[in-house]
PDB file of C-alpha atoms in Angstrom:
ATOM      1  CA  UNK W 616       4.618  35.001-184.923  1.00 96.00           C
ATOM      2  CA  UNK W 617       0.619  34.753-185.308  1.00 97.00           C
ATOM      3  CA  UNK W 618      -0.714  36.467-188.211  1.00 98.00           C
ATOM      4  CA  UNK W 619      -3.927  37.899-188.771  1.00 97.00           C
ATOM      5  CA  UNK W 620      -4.575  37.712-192.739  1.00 96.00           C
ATOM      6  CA  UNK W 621      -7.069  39.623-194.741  1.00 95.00           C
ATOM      7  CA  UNK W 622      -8.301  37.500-197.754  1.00 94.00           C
ATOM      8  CA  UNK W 623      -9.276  39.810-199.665  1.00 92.00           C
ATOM      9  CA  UNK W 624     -13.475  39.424-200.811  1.00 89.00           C
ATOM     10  CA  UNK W 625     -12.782  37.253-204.303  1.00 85.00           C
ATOM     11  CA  UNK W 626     -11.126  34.766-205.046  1.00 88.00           C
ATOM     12  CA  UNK W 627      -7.485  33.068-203.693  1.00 92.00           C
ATOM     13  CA  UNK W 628      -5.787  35.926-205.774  1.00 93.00           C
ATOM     14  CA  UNK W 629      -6.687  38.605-203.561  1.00 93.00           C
ATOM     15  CA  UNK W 630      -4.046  37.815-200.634  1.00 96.00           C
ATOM     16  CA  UNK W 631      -1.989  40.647-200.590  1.00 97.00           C
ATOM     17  CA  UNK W 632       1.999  39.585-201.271  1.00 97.00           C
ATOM     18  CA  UNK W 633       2.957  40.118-197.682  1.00 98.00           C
ATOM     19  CA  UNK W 634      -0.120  37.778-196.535  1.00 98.00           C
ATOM     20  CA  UNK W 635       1.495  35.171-199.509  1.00 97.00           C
ATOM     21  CA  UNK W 636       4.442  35.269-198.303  1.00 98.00           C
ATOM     22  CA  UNK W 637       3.341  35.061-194.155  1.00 98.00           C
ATOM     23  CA  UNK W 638       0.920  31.930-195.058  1.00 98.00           C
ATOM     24  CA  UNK W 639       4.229  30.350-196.972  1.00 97.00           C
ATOM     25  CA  UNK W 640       6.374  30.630-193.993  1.00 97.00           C
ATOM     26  CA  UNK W 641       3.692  29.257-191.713  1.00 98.00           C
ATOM     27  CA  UNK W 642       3.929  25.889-189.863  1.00 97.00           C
ATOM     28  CA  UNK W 643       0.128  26.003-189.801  1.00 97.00           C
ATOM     29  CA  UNK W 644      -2.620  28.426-191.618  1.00 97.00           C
ATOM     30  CA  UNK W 645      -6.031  27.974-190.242  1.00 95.00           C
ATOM     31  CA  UNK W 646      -9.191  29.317-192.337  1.00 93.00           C
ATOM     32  CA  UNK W 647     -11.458  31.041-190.543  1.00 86.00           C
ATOM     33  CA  UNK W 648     -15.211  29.654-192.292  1.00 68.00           C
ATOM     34  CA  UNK W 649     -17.586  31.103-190.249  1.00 63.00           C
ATOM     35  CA  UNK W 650     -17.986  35.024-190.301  1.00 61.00           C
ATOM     36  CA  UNK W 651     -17.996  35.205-194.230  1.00 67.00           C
ATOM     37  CA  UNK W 652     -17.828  33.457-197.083  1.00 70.00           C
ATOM     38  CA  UNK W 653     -15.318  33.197-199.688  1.00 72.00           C
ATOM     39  CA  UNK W 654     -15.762  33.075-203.839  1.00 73.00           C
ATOM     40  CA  UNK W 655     -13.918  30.198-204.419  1.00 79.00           C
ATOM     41  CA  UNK W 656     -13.566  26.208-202.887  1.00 85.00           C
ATOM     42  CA  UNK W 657     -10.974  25.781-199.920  1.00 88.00           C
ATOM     43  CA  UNK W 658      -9.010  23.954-202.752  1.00 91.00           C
ATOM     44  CA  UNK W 659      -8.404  26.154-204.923  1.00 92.00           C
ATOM     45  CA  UNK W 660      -6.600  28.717-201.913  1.00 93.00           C
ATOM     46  CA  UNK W 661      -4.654  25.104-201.050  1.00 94.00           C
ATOM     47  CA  UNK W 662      -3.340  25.177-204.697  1.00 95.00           C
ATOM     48  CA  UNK W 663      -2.488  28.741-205.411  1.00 95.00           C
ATOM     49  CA  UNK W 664      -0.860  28.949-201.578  1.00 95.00           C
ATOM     50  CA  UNK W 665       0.764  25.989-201.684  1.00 94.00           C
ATOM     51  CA  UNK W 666      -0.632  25.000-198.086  1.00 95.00           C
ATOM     52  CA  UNK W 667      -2.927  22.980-196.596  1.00 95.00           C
ATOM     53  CA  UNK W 668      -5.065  24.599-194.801  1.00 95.00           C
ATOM     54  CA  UNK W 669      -7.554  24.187-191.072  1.00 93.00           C
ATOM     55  CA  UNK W 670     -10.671  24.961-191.230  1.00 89.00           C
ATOM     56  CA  UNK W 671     -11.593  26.785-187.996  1.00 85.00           C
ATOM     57  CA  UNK W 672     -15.196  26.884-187.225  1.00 77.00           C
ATOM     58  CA  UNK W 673     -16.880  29.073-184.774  1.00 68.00           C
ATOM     59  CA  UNK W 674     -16.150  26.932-181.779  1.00 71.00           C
ATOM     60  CA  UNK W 675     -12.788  26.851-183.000  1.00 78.00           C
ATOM     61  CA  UNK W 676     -11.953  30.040-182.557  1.00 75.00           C
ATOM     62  CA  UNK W 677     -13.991  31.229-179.638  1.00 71.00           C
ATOM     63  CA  UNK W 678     -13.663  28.140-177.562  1.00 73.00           C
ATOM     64  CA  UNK W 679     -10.624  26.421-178.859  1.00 77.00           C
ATOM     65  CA  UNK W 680      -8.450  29.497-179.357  1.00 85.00           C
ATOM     66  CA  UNK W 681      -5.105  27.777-177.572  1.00 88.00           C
ATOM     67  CA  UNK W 682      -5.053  24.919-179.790  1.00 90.00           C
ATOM     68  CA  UNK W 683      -4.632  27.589-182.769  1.00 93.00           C
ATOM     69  CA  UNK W 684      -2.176  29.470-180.889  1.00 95.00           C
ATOM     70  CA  UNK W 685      -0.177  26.159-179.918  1.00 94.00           C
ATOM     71  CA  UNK W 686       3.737  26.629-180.620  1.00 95.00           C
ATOM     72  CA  UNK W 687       2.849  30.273-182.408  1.00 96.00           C
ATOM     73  CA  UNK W 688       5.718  31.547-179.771  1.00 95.00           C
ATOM     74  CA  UNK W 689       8.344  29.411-182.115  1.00 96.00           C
ATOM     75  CA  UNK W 690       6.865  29.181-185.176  1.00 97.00           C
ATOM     76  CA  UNK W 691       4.701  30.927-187.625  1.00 98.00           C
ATOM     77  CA  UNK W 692       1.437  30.141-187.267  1.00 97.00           C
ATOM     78  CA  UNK W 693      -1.734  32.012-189.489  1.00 97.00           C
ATOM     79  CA  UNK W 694      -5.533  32.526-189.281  1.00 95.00           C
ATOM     80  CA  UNK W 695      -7.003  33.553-192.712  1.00 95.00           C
ATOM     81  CA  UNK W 696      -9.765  36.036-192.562  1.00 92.00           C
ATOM     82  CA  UNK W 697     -12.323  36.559-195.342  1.00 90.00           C
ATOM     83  CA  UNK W 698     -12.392  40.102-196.015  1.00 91.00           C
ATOM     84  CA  UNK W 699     -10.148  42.500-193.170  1.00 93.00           C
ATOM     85  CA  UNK W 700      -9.653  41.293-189.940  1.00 92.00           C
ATOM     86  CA  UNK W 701     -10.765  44.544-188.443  1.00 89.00           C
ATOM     87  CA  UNK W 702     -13.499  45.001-191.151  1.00 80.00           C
ATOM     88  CA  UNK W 703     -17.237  43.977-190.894  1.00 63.00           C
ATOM     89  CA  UNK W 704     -16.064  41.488-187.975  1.00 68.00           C
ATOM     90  CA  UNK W 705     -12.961  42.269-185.819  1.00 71.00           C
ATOM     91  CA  UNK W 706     -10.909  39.534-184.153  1.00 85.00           C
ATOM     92  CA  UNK W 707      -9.268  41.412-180.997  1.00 89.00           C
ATOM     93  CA  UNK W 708      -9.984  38.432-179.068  1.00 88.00           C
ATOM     94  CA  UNK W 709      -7.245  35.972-180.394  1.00 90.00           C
ATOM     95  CA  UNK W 710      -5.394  38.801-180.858  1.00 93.00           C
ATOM     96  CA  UNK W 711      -5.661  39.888-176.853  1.00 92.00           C
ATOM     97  CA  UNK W 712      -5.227  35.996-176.147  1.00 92.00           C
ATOM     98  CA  UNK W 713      -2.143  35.494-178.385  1.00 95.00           C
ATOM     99  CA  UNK W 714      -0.288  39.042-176.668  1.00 95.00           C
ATOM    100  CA  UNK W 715      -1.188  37.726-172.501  1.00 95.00           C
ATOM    101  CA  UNK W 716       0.455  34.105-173.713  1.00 95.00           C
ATOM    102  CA  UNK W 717       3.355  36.554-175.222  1.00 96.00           C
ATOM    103  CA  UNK W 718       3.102  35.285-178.579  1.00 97.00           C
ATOM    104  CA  UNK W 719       3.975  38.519-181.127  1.00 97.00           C
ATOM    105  CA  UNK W 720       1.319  39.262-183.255  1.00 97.00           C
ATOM    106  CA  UNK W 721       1.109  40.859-187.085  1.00 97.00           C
ATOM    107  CA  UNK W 722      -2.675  41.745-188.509  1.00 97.00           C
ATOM    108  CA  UNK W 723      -2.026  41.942-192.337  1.00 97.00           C
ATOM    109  CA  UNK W 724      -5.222  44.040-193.792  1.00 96.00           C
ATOM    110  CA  UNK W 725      -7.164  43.250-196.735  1.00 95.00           C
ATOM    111  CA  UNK W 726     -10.162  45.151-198.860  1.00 93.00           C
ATOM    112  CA  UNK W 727     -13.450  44.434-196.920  1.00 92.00           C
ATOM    113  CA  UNK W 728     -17.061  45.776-197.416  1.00 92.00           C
ATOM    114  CA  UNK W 729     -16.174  48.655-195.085  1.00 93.00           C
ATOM    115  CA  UNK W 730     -14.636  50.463-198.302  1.00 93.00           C
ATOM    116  CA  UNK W 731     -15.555  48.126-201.240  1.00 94.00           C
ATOM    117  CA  UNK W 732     -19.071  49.687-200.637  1.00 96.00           C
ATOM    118  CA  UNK W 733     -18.197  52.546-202.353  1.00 96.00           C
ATOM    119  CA  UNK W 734     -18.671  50.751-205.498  1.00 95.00           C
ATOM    120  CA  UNK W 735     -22.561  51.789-205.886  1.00 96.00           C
ATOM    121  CA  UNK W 736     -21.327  55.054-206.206  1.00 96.00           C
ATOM    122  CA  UNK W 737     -21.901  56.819-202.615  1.00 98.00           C
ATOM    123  CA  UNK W 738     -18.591  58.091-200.881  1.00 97.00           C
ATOM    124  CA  UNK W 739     -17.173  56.843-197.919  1.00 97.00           C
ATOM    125  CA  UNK W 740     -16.928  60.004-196.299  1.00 96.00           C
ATOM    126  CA  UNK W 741     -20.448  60.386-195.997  1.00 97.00           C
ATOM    127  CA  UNK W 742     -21.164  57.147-194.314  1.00 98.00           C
ATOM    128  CA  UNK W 743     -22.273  56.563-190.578  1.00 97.00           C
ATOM    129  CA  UNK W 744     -22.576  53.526-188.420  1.00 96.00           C
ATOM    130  CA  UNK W 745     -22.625  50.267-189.710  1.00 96.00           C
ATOM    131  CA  UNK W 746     -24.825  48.044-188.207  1.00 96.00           C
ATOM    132  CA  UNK W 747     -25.848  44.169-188.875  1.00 95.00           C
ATOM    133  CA  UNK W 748     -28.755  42.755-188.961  1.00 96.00           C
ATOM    134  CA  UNK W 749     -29.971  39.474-188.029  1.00 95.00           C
ATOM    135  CA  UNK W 750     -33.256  37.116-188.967  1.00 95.00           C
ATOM    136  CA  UNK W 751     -35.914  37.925-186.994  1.00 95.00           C
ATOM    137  CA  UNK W 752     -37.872  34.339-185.394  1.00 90.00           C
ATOM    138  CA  UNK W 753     -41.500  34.736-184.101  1.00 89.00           C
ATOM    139  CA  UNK W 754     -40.267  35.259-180.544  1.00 90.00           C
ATOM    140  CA  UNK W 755     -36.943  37.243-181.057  1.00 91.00           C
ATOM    141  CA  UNK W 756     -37.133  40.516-183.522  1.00 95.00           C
ATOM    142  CA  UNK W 757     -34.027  42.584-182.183  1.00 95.00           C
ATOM    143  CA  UNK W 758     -34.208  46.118-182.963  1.00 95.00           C
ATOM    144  CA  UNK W 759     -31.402  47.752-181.591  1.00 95.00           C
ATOM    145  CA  UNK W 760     -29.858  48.584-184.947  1.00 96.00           C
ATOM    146  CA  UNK W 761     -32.769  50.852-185.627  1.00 97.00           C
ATOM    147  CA  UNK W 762     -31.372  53.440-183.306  1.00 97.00           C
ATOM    148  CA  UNK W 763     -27.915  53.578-185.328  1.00 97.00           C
ATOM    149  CA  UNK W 764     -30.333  53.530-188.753  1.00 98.00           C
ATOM    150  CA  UNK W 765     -31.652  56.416-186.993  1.00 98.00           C
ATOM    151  CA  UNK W 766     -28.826  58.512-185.827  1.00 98.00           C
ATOM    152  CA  UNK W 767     -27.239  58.298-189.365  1.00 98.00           C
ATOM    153  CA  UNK W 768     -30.125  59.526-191.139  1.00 97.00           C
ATOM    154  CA  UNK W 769     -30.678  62.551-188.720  1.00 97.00           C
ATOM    155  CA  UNK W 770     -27.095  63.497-189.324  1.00 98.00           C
ATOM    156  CA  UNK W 771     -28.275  62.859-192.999  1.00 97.00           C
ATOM    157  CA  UNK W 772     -25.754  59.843-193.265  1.00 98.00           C
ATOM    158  CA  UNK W 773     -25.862  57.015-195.322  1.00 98.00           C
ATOM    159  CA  UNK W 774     -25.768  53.700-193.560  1.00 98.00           C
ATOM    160  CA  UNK W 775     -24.188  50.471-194.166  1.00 98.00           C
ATOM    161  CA  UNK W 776     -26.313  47.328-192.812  1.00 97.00           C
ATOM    162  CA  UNK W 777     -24.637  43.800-192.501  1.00 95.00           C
ATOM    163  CA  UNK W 778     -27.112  41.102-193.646  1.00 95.00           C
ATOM    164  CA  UNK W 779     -27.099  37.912-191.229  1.00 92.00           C
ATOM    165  CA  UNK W 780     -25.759  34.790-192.087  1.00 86.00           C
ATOM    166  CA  UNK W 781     -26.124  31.420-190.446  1.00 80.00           C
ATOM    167  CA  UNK W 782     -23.681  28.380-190.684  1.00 69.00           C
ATOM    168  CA  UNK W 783     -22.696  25.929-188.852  1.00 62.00           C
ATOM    169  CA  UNK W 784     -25.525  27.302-186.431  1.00 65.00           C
ATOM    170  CA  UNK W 785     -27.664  24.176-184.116  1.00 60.00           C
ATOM    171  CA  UNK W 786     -31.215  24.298-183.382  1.00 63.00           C
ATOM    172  CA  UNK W 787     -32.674  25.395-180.276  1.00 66.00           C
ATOM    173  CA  UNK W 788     -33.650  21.430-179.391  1.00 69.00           C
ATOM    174  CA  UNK W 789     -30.159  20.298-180.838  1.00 65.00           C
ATOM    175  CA  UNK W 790     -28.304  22.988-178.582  1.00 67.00           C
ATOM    176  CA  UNK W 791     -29.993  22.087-175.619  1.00 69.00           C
ATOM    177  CA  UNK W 792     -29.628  18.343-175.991  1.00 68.00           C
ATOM    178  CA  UNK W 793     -26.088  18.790-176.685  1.00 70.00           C
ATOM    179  CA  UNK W 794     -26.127  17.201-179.774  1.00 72.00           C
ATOM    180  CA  UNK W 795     -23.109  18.396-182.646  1.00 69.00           C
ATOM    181  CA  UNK W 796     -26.087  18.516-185.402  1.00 68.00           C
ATOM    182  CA  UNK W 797     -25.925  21.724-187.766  1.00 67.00           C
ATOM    183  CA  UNK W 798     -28.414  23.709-189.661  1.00 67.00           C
ATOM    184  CA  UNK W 799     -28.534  24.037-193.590  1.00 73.00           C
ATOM    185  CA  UNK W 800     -26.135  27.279-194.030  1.00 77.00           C
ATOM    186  CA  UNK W 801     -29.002  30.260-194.643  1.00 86.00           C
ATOM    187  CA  UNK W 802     -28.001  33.879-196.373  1.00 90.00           C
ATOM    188  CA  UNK W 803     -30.390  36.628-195.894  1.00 95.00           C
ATOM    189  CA  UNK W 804     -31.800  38.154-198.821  1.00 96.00           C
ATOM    190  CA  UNK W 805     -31.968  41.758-199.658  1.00 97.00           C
ATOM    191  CA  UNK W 806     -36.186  41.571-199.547  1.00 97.00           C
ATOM    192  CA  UNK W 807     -36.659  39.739-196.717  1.00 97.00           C
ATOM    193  CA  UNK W 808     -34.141  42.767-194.872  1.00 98.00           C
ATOM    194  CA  UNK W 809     -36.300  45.637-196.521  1.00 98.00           C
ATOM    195  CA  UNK W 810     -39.151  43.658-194.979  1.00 98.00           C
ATOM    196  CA  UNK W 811     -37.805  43.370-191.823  1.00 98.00           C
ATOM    197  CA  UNK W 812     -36.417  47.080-191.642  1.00 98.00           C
ATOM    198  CA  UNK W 813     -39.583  48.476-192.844  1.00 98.00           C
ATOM    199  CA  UNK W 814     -41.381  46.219-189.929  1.00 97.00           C
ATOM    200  CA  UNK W 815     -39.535  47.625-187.438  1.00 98.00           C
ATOM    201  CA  UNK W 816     -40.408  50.919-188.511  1.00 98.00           C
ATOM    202  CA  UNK W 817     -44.204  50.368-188.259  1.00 97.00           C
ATOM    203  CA  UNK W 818     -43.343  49.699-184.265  1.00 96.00           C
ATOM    204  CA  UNK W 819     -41.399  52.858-184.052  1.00 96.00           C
ATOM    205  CA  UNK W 820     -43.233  54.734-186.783  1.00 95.00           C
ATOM    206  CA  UNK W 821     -40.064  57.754-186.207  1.00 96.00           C
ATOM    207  CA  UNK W 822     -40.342  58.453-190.128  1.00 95.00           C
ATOM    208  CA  UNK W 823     -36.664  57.573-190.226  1.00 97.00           C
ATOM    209  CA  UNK W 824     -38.071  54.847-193.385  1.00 98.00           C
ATOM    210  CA  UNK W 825     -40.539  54.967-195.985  1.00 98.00           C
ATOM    211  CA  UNK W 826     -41.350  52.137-198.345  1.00 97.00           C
ATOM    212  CA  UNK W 827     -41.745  54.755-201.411  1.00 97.00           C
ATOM    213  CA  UNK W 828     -39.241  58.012-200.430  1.00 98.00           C
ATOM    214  CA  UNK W 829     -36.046  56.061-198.788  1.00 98.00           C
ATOM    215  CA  UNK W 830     -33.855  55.351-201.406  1.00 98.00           C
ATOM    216  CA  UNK W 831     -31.379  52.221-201.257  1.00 98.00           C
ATOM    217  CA  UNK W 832     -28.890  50.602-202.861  1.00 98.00           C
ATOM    218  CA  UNK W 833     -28.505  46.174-202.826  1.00 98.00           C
ATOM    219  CA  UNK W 834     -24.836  45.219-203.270  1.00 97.00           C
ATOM    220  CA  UNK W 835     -23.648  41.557-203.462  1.00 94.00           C
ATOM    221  CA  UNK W 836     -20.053  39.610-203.951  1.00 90.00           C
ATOM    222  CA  UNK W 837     -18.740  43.157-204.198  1.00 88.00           C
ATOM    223  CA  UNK W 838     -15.279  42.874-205.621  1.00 81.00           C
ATOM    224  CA  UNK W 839     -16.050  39.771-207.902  1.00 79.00           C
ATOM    225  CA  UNK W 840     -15.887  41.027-210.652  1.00 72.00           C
ATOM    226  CA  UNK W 841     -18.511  41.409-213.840  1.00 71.00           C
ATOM    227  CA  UNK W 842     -20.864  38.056-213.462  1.00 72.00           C
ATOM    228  CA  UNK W 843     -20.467  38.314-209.923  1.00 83.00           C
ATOM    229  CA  UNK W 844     -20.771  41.145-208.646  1.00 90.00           C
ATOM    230  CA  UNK W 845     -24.408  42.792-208.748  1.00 94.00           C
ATOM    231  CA  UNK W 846     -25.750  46.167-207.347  1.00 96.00           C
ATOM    232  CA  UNK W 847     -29.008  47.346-207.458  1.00 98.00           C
ATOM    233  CA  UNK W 848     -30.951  50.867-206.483  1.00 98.00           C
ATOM    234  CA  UNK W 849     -34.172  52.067-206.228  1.00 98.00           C
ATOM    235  CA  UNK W 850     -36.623  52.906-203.233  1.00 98.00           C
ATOM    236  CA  UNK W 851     -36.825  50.381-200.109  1.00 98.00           C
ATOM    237  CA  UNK W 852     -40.471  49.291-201.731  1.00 98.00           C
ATOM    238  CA  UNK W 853     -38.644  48.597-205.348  1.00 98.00           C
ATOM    239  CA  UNK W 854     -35.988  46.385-203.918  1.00 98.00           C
ATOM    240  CA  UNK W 855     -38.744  44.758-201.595  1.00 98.00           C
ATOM    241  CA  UNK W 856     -40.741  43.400-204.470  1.00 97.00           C
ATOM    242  CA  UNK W 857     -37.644  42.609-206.556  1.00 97.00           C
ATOM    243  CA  UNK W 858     -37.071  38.606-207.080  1.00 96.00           C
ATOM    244  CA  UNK W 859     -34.471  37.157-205.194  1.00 92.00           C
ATOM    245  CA  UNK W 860     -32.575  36.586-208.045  1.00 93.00           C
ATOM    246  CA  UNK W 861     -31.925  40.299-209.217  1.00 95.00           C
ATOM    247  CA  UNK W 862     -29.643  40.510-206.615  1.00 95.00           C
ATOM    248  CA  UNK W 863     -26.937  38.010-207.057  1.00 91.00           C
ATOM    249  CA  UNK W 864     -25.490  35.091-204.733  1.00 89.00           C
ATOM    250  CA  UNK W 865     -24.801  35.856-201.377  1.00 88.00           C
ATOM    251  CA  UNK W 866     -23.136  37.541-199.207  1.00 87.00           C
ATOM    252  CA  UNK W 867     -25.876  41.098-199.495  1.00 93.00           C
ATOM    253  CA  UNK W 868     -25.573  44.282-197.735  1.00 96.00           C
ATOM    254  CA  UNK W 869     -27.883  47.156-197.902  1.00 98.00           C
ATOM    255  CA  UNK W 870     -27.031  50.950-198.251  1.00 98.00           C
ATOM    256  CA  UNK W 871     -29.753  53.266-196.686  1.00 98.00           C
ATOM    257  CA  UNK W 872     -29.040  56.297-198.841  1.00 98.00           C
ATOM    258  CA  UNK W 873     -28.468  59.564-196.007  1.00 98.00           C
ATOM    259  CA  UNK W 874     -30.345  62.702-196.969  1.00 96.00           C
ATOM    260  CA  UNK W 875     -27.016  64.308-197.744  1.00 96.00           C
ATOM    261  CA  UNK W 876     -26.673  62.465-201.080  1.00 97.00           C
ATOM    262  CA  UNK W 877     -24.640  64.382-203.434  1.00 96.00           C
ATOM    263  CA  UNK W 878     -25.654  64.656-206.852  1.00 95.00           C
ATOM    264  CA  UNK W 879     -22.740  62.903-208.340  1.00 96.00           C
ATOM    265  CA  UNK W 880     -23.497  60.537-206.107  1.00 97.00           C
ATOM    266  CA  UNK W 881     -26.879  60.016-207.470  1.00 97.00           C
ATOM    267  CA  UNK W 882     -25.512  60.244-210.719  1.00 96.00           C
ATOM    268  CA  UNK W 883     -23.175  57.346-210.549  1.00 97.00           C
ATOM    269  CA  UNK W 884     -25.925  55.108-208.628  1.00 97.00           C
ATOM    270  CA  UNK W 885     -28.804  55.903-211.330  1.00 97.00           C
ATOM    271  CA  UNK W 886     -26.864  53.688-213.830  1.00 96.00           C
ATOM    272  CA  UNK W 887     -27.661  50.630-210.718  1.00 97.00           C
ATOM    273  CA  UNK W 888     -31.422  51.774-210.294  1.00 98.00           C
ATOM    274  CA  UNK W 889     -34.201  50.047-210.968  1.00 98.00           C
ATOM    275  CA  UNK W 890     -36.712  52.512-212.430  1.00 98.00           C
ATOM    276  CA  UNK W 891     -33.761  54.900-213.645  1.00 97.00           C
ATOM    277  CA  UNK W 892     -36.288  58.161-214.112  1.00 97.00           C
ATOM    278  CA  UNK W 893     -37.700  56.971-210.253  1.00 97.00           C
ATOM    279  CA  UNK W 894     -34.626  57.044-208.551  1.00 97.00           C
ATOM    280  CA  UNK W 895     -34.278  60.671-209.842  1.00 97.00           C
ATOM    281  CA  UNK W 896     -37.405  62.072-209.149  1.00 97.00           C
ATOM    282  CA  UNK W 897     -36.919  60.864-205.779  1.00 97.00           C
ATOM    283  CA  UNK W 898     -33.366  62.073-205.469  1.00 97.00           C
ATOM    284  CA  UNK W 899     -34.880  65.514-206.523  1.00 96.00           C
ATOM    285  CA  UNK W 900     -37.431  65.555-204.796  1.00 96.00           C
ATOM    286  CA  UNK W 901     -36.958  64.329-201.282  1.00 96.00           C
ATOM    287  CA  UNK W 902     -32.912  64.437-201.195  1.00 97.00           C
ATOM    288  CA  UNK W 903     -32.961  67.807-202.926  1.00 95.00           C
ATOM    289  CA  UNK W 904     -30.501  66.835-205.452  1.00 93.00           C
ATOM    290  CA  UNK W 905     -29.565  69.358-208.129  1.00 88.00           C
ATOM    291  CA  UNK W 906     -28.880  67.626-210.996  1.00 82.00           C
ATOM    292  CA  UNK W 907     -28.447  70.964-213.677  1.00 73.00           C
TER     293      UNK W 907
END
């Protein structure tokens, strides 16, 4: 069998018992280390598993994907995945690659961001497209996502947006000279995505975002736990000119707050806001929450 396993968004005590109990029967258990990051050292999961475990890089998995799947026909064989495996980053591929070589597969699912999110308060029900985005460079600022940012919002949707991160990533000289030399791993922060969402709205200039009327809410390390986790609200121009630091180690994701917002909803996310008395003025006022 090859199994799919969800880790979870913590620490090594998140594995569901049925993912326990499929990484103990495995031959092999590979650790996917490239889509996500993990609370805790690849040690500590070694201990509390009781397994050694392969660290599979990107070109591991995308490039490689037979030498994972070697002997998976007559033996258990695992790929741990930070998160879900059909969460923020799905992993049909291996899948579709394990089922032509007629190797049975078994996805065991995990919490991910996809529903941890509704920690800051807004429900899941009222969310739209989730869509990621990456750092912009001086030559490449891809804007795609804005269209999905859009569509949500004139639906009156909230939306979910994936910040980038880069590791194990090559330069543009390195990649073209071939040569297996890796960038510093980078995280983006939650200011420098307000920045580059509220850029991209300059070019389009739809009124989909305003720096002082579109409310948002910062999460990071949801599901860590108090001293880990942080979430933050306020208006995109609040959590623009907040320090780095207010929002917690990486990974971030932003919430773009949908024009539907509830009350309770903006209730339960005052308590995270930054300027408590803003956040409800604004709610009020441009959301048209009732709060009496």
């Amino acid at each position: 069998m090859f199994y799919v396993i969800g880790l979870g968004l913590s620490d090594e005590k998140d594995i569901t018992i049925r993912g326990l109990e499929a990484v103990q029967g495995s031959t092999r258990v590979y650790l996917e280390a490239y889509t996500s990051i993990l609370m805790v050292q690849k040690d500590r999961l070694e201990e509390f598993y009781g397994k050694q475990l392969i660290v599979a890089d990107r070109d591991m998995v995308e490039t490689e994907s037979d030498d994972i799947l070697r002997g998976a026909d007559k033996e258990d064989v695992s790929l741990l995945v930070v998160g879900d495996p059909f969460g923020a980053t799905t992993h049909t591929d291996i899948i579709l690659r394990a089922r032509s070589l007629k190797i049975p597969t078994r996805v065991i699912h995990n919490a991910s961001i996809m529903n941890a999110v509704g920690a800051c308060g807004l429900q899941l029900y009222n969310f739209g497209q989730t869509v990621s985005l990456v750092f912009f460079t001086d030559t490449w600022k891809p804007d795609s996502f804005y269209d999905r940012v859009k569509e949500n919002s004139d639906l009156g949707m909230h939306t979910l947006i994936l910040l980038d991160i880069k590791v194990k990533e090559q330069s543009e000289e390195n990649l073209a000279r071939g040569r297996k030399i890796y960038e510093p791993p980078r995280y983006m922060s939650i200011p420098q995505a307000v920045s580059q969402l509220l850029e991209i709205e300059e070019l389009r200039q739809s009124g989909t975002l305003d720096a002082d009327t579109t409310l948002a809410i910062a999460v990071s390390r949801v599901g860590g736990g108090e001293g880990n986790e942080r979430i933050v609200a306020g208006t995109l121009s609040e959590l623009r000119d907040q320090p780095e630091t207010a929002f917690g180690e990486p990974l971030h994701s932003l919430v773009i707050v949908g024009k539907k917002l509830h009350h309770l909803e903006a209730e339960y996310a005052e308590s995270f806001a930054v300027d408590a008395q803003l956040w409800r003025d604004v709610a009020q006022r441009v959301y048209k929450c009732n709060f009496d």
